[in-house]
Structures are given as structure tokens and as C-alpha cells.
Coordinates of C-alpha atoms in Angstrom, one line a residue:
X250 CA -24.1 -18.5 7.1
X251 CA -24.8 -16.5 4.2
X252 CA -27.5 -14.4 6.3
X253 CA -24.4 -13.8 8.9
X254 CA -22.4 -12.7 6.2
X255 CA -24.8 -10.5 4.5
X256 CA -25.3 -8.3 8.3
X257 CA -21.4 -8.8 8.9
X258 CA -21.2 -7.0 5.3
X259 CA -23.9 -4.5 5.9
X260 CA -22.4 -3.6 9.7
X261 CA -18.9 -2.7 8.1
X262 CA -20.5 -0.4 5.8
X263 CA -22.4 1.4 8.1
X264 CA -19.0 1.4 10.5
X265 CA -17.5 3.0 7.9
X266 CA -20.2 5.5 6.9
X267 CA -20.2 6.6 10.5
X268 CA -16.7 6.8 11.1
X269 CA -16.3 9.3 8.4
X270 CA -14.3 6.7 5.2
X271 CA -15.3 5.2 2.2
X272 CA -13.1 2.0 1.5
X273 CA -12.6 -0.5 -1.0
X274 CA -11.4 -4.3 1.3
X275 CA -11.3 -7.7 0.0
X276 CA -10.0 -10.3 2.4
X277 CA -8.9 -13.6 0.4
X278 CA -8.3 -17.0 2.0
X279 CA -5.0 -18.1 -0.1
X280 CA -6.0 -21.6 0.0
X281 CA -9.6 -22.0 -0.8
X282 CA -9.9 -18.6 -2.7
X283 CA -13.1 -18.0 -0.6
X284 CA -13.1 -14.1 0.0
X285 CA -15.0 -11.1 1.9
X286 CA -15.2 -7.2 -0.2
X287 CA -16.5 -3.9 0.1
X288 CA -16.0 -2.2 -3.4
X289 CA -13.0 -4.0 -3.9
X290 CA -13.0 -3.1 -7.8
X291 CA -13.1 0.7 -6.7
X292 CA -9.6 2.3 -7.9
X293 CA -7.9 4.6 -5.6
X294 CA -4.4 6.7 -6.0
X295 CA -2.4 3.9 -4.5
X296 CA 0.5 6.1 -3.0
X297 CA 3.4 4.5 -1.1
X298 CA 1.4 0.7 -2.2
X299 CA 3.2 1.5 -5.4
X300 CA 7.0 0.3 -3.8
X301 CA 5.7 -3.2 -3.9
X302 CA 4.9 -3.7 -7.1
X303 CA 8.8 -1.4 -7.5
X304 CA 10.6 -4.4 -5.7
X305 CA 8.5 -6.8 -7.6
X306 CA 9.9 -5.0 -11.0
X307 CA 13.2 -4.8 -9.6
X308 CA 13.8 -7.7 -8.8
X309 CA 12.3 -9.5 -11.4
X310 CA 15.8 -8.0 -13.4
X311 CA 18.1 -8.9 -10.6
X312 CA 16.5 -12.6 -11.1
X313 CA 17.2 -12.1 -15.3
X314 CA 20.8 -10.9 -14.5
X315 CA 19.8 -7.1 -16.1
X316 CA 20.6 -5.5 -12.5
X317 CA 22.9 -6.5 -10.0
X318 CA 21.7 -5.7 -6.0
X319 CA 25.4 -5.1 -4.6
X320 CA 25.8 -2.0 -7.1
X321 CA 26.8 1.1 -5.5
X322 CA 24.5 4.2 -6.3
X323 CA 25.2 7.3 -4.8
X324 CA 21.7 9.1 -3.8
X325 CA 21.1 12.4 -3.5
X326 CA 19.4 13.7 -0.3
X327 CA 15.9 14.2 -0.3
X328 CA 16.1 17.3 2.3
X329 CA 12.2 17.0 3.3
X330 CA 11.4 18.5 6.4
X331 CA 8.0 18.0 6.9
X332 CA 6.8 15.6 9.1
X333 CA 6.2 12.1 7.7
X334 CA 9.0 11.3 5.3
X335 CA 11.4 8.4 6.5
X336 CA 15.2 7.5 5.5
X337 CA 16.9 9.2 2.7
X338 CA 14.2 11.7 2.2
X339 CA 15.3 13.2 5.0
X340 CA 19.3 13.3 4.6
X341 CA 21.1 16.0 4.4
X342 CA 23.9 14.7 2.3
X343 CA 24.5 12.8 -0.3
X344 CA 24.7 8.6 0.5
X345 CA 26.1 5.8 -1.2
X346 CA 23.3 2.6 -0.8
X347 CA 24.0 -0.8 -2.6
X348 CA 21.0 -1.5 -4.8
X349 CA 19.6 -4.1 -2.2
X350 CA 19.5 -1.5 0.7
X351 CA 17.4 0.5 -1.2
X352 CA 14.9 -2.1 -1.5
X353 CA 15.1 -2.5 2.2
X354 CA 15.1 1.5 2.6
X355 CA 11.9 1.5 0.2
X356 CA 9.9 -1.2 1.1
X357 CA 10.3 -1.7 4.6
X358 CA 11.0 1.9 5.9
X359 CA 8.5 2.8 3.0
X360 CA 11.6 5.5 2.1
X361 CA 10.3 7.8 -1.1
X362 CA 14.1 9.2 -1.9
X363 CA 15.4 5.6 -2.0
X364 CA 12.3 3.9 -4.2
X365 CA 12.7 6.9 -6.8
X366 CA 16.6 5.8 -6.8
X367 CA 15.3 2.6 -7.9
X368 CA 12.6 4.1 -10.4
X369 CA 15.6 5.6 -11.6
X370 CA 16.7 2.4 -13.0
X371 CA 13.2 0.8 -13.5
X372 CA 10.9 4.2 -14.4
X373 CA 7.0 4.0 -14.0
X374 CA 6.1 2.7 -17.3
X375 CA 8.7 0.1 -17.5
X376 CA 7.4 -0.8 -13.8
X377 CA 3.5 -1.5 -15.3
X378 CA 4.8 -3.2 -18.3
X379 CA 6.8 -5.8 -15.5
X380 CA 3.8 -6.3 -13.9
X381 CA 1.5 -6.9 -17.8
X382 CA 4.1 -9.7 -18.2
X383 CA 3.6 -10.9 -15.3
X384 CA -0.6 -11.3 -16.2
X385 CA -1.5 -8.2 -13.1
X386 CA -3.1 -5.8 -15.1
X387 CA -5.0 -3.8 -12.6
X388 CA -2.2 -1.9 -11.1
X389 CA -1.0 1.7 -13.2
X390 CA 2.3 3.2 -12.1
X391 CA 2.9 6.1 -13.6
X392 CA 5.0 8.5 -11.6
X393 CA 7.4 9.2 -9.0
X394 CA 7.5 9.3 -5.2
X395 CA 9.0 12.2 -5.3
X396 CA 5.5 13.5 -6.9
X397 CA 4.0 12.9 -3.6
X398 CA 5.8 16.1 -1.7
X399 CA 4.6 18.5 -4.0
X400 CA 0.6 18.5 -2.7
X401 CA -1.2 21.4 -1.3
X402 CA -0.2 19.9 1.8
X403 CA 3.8 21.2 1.6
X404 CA 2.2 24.7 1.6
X405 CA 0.9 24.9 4.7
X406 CA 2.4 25.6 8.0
X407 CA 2.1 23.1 10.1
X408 CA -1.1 24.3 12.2
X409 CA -2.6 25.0 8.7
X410 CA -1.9 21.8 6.9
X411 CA -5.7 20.1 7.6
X412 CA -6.8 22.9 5.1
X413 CA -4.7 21.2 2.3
X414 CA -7.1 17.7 3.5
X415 CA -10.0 20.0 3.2
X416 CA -9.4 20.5 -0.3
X417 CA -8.8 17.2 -0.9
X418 CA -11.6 16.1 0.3
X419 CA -13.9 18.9 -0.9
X420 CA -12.6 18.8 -5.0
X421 CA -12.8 15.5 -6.0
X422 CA -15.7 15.3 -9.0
X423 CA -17.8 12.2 -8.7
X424 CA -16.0 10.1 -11.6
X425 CA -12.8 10.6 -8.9
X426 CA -11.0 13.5 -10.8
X427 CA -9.3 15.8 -9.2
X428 CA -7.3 19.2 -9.5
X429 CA -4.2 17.5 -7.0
X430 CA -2.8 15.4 -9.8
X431 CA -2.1 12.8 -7.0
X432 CA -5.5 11.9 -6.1
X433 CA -6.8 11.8 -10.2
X434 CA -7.1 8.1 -10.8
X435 CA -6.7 9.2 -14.7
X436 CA -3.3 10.9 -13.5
X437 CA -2.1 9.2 -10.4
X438 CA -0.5 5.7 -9.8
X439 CA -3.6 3.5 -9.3
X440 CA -5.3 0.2 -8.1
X441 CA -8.1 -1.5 -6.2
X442 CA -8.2 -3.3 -2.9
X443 CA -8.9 -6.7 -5.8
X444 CA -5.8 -6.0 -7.9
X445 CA -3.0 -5.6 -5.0
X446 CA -5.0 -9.1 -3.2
X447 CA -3.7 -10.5 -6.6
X448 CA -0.7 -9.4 -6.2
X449 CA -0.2 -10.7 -3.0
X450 CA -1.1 -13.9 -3.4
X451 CA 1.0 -13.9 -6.9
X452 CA 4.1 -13.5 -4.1
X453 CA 2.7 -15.9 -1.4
X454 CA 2.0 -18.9 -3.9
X455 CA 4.1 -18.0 -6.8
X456 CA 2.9 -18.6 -10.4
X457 CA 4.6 -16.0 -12.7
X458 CA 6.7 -14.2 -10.2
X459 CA 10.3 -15.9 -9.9
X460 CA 10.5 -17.9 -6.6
X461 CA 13.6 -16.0 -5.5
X462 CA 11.4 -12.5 -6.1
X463 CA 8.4 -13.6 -4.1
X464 CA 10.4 -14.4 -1.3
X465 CA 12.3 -11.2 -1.5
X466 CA 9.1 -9.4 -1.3
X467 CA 7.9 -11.2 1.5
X468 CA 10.7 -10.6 3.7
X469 CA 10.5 -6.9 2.7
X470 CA 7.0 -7.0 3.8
X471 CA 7.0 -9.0 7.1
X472 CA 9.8 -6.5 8.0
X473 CA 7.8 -3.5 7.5
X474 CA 8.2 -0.8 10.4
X475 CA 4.8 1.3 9.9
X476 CA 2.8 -1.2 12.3
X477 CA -0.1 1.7 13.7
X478 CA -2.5 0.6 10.9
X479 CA -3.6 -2.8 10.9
X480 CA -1.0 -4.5 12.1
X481 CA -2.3 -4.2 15.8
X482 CA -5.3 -6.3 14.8
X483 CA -3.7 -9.2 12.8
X484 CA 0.0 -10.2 14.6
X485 CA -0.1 -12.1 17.7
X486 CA 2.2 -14.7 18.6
X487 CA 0.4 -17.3 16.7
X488 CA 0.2 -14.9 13.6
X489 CA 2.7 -13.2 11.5
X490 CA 1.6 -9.8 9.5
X491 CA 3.9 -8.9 6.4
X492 CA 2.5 -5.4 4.6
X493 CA 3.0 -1.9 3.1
X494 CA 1.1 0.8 4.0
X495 CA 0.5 3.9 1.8
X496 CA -0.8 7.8 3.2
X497 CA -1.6 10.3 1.4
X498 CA -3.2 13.9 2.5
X499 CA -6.9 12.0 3.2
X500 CA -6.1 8.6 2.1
X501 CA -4.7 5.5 4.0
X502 CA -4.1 2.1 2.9
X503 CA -2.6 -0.7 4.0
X504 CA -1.8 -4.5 2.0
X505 CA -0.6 -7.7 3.5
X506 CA -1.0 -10.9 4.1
X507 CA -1.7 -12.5 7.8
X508 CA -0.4 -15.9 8.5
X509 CA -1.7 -18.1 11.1
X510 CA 0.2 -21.0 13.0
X511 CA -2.5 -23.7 12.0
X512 CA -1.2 -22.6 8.5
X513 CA -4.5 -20.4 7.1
X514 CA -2.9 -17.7 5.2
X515 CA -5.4 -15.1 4.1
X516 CA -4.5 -11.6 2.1
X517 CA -5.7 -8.6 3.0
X518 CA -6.3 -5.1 1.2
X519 CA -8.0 -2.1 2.5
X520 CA -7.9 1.2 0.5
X521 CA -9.7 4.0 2.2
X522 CA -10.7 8.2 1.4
X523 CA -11.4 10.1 4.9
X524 CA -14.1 12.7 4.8
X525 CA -12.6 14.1 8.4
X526 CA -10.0 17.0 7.8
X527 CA -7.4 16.1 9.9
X528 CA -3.8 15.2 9.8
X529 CA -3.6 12.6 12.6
X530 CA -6.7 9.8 12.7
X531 CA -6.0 7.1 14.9
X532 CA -9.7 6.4 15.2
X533 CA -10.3 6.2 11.2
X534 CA -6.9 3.2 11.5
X535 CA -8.9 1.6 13.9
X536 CA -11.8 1.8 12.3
X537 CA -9.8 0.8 8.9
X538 CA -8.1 -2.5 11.1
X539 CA -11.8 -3.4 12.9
X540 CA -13.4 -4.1 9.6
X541 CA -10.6 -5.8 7.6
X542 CA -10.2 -7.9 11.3
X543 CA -13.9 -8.6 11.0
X544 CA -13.8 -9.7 7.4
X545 CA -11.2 -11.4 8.4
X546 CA -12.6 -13.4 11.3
X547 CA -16.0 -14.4 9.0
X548 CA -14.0 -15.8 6.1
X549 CA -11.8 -18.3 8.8
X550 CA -15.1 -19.4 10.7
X551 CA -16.6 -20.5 7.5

């Protein structure tokens, strides 16, 4: 077995290689702890990842009576009109959301207007100090989602906009700085593929995190509506996939926990860079969904 594993290992690597991404995975079995990783302590600029660890904070409060989820806040509209952004970020006018459809709106619709509504009332640093009490300590927050609209990638028109993924691809030093302040692990909101697998199974068997709150997050996950990236290879109808995705000029990543009908349950995090200059990759999601599948499949024949 440990031969099998070493080639499964070694043919993922060289799938990703080819296919033009470098990618940190970790596949975890929830029950045995037995895993699968490629670079899984590599950090990456975690992007829209960051809303789960946001609902995590946010509710934590709700759970200590500090925040109350039927409060009225009255949102202003994001007005984004480039494509990509989802919900509020693309209103027009202002809205009026209870504090527990913005959770929905951030988490499950992966809406950036409606999670900085809520970093409003829980900002970045008090988000990472949520999750040191909580004993995750891989996992940096340390600015908006509202930060993420204002890459090279805005200044582009549209038929120009795989020149802003050029640069992101072309200017990052080898100690992963960068000059897009969103893709500088020293300046961005950060993690590993190992820290959000923590994560994940600190909301699917509950230590630290408030029963209520893991359950909350879990619903928020199996409901999410981005389903292109992995999801195709891990539901069925004898498996349920809960995640968040996250995108980001040349990165994509996706977290999230698969759960089978004989009752395995195994986490999953892959956090990949692209090296192909383009807006639209469906092969490098395939390619991201055929390894952590692969990983996947080792680990449960073991």
C-alpha cells in the first residue's frame, strides 16, 4: 500500500505540473485521522475561504448573546459590474438584510458586499483573534472583501482582463510576495490547504466551536451554490458535499467536507496558483477536482 500511495502521490504532482497549477491538498479521513497532502503547509491568499472562518466568528457572538441574527442592517449597494460578483455586490440600491441573511448571502452565495456587512461588526483582527481562542492558529484575516475588487484585474476591459492574470502570475518573488497586495501572503488574508482541514473538522466534530455554530456552518456549507469546482467529483446520491470556494485573478480554491452514506466523512482542501493566463479554466477545475477525488479514493480503500 504504501508503494500505491507513493505513485498515487507522485501521478498527482506530475498532473498538476502538466496541467499548468501548483496546489497545496490534504484530504483527511474525520474518523481515523489518516490523511493524503501535497504541500499542504504551503500558505496561499485564501480569498473568498476567508467567509468561513467570518461565520465561524460571527456566530461564535450570536452563541455568547454579543450579536443578535434577526438585527436589521441596512447595506449599501456594492454596484460591481464586472462579471463574477454575486448578491449585494451587485445591487443597485440600498437593502435592509437581518444579520442571519447575510450569513446566508456570504457563505452560501459567497456574496463580498454582505460578508464585509458582517466584518463590519466583527473586523479582520477581531475575526483571527475568534479563531486564536478557538486553538486555529493557521488562518490570518486581515482585510476586507471589498479589497478584492480593487486588482489589476478591474482595469481591464473585458477582452483585456487575462493581462491583469499575466501579471499575477509573472510578479510573484519566490518567498510569495507580491506587488497586488492580495496575493502577498505577508499582506493578504492567508492559510494552507492543513489549517482550513482543521477547521473543518473543528465544525464537523466539534471541540472548541459551540455546537450550535458548527451546525450553522455546516448548513451554510452544504448549501453552497458555486458547485463547477469540485463538487462534480464528490456528491452523488450516496454522498453529500458541503464547501466554500474562493477565486481570485489566478488562484482557485475550494474546502469541504464529503459525506458518505456508509458514514465515512472525509475533509477536503485544495488551494491552487494557475500558471495559464486566462480568465475561464474549466480544465485547471477538473484537473483541481481529479486529484482531490484521487486522494480521496486512496485514503477510503485503505
Amino acid at each position: 500500500m504504501v508503494g500505491t500511495t507513493t505513485k498515487v502521490l507522485r501521478d498527482a504532482r506530475e498532473a498538476l505540473h502538466d496541467g499548468g497549477l501548483r496546489g497545496s491538498f490534504l484530504v483527511r479521513d474525520l474518523d481515523t485521522g489518516d490523511e493524503l497532502a501535497i504541500d499542504a503547509e504551503v500558505e496561499y491568499p485564501i480569498a473568498s475561504l476567508v467567509k468561513v472562518p467570518l461565520a465561524i466568528a460571527t456566530l461564535e457572538r450570536v452563541g455568547r448573546g454579543e450579536l443578535d441574527l434577526a438585527t436589521a442592517i441596512v447595506v449599501q449597494p456594492g454596484r460591481v459590474t464586472v462579471p463574477g460578483p454575486t448578491g449585494l455586490t451587485k445591487f443597485r440600491h440600498p437593502a435592509t438584510v437581518a444579520l442571519e441573511d447575510l450569513l446566508y448571502l456570504s457563505t452560501a452565495i459567497s456574496d463580498g458586499t454582505a460578508a464585509d456587512a458582517l466584518f463590519a461588526l466583527t473586523p479582520p483582527a477581531a475575526v483571527t483573534a475568534e479563531l486564536r481562542r478557538l486553538g486555529y492558529d493557521g488562518i490570518v484575516v486581515r482585510h476586507l472583501m471589498g479589497d478584492l475588487t480593487q486588482t489589476p484585474a478591474e482595469r481591464f476591459a473585458p477582452t483585456e482582463v487575462h493581462l491583469a492574470h499575466s501579471l499575477a502570475i509573472g510578479a510573484a518573488t519566490a518567498g510569495q510576495g507580491h506587488p497586488v497586495a492580495q496575493l502577498d501572503i505577508s499582506r493578504a488574508n492567508v492559510g494552507s490547504a492543513r489549517t482550513f482541514v482543521d477547521l473543518l473538522e473543528g465544525l464537523w466534530r466539534p471541540t472548541t466551536i459551540q455546537p450550535a455554530t458548527a451546525a450553522r456552518v455546516r448548513e451554510l456549507m452544504t448549501n453552497n451554490v458555486i458547485r463547477q469546482r469540485l463538487a462534480p467529483d464528490f456528491s452523488s446520491d450516496a454522498s453529500r458535499w458541503s464547501s466554500k470556494t474562493g477565486t481570485l485573478l489566478n488562484l482557485r480554491h475550494e474546502v469541504g467536507v464529503v459525506e458518505h452514506a456508509d458514514g465515512q466523512a472525509f475533509a477536503v482542501a485544495a488551494l491552487t496558483e494557475s500558471r495559464v493566463p486566462a480568465v475561464l479554466q474549466p480544465e485547471t477545475e477538473a484537473l483541481m477536482a481529479q486529484v482531490a477525488r484521487t486522494l480521496r479514493d486512496q485514503l477510503r480503500m485503505a
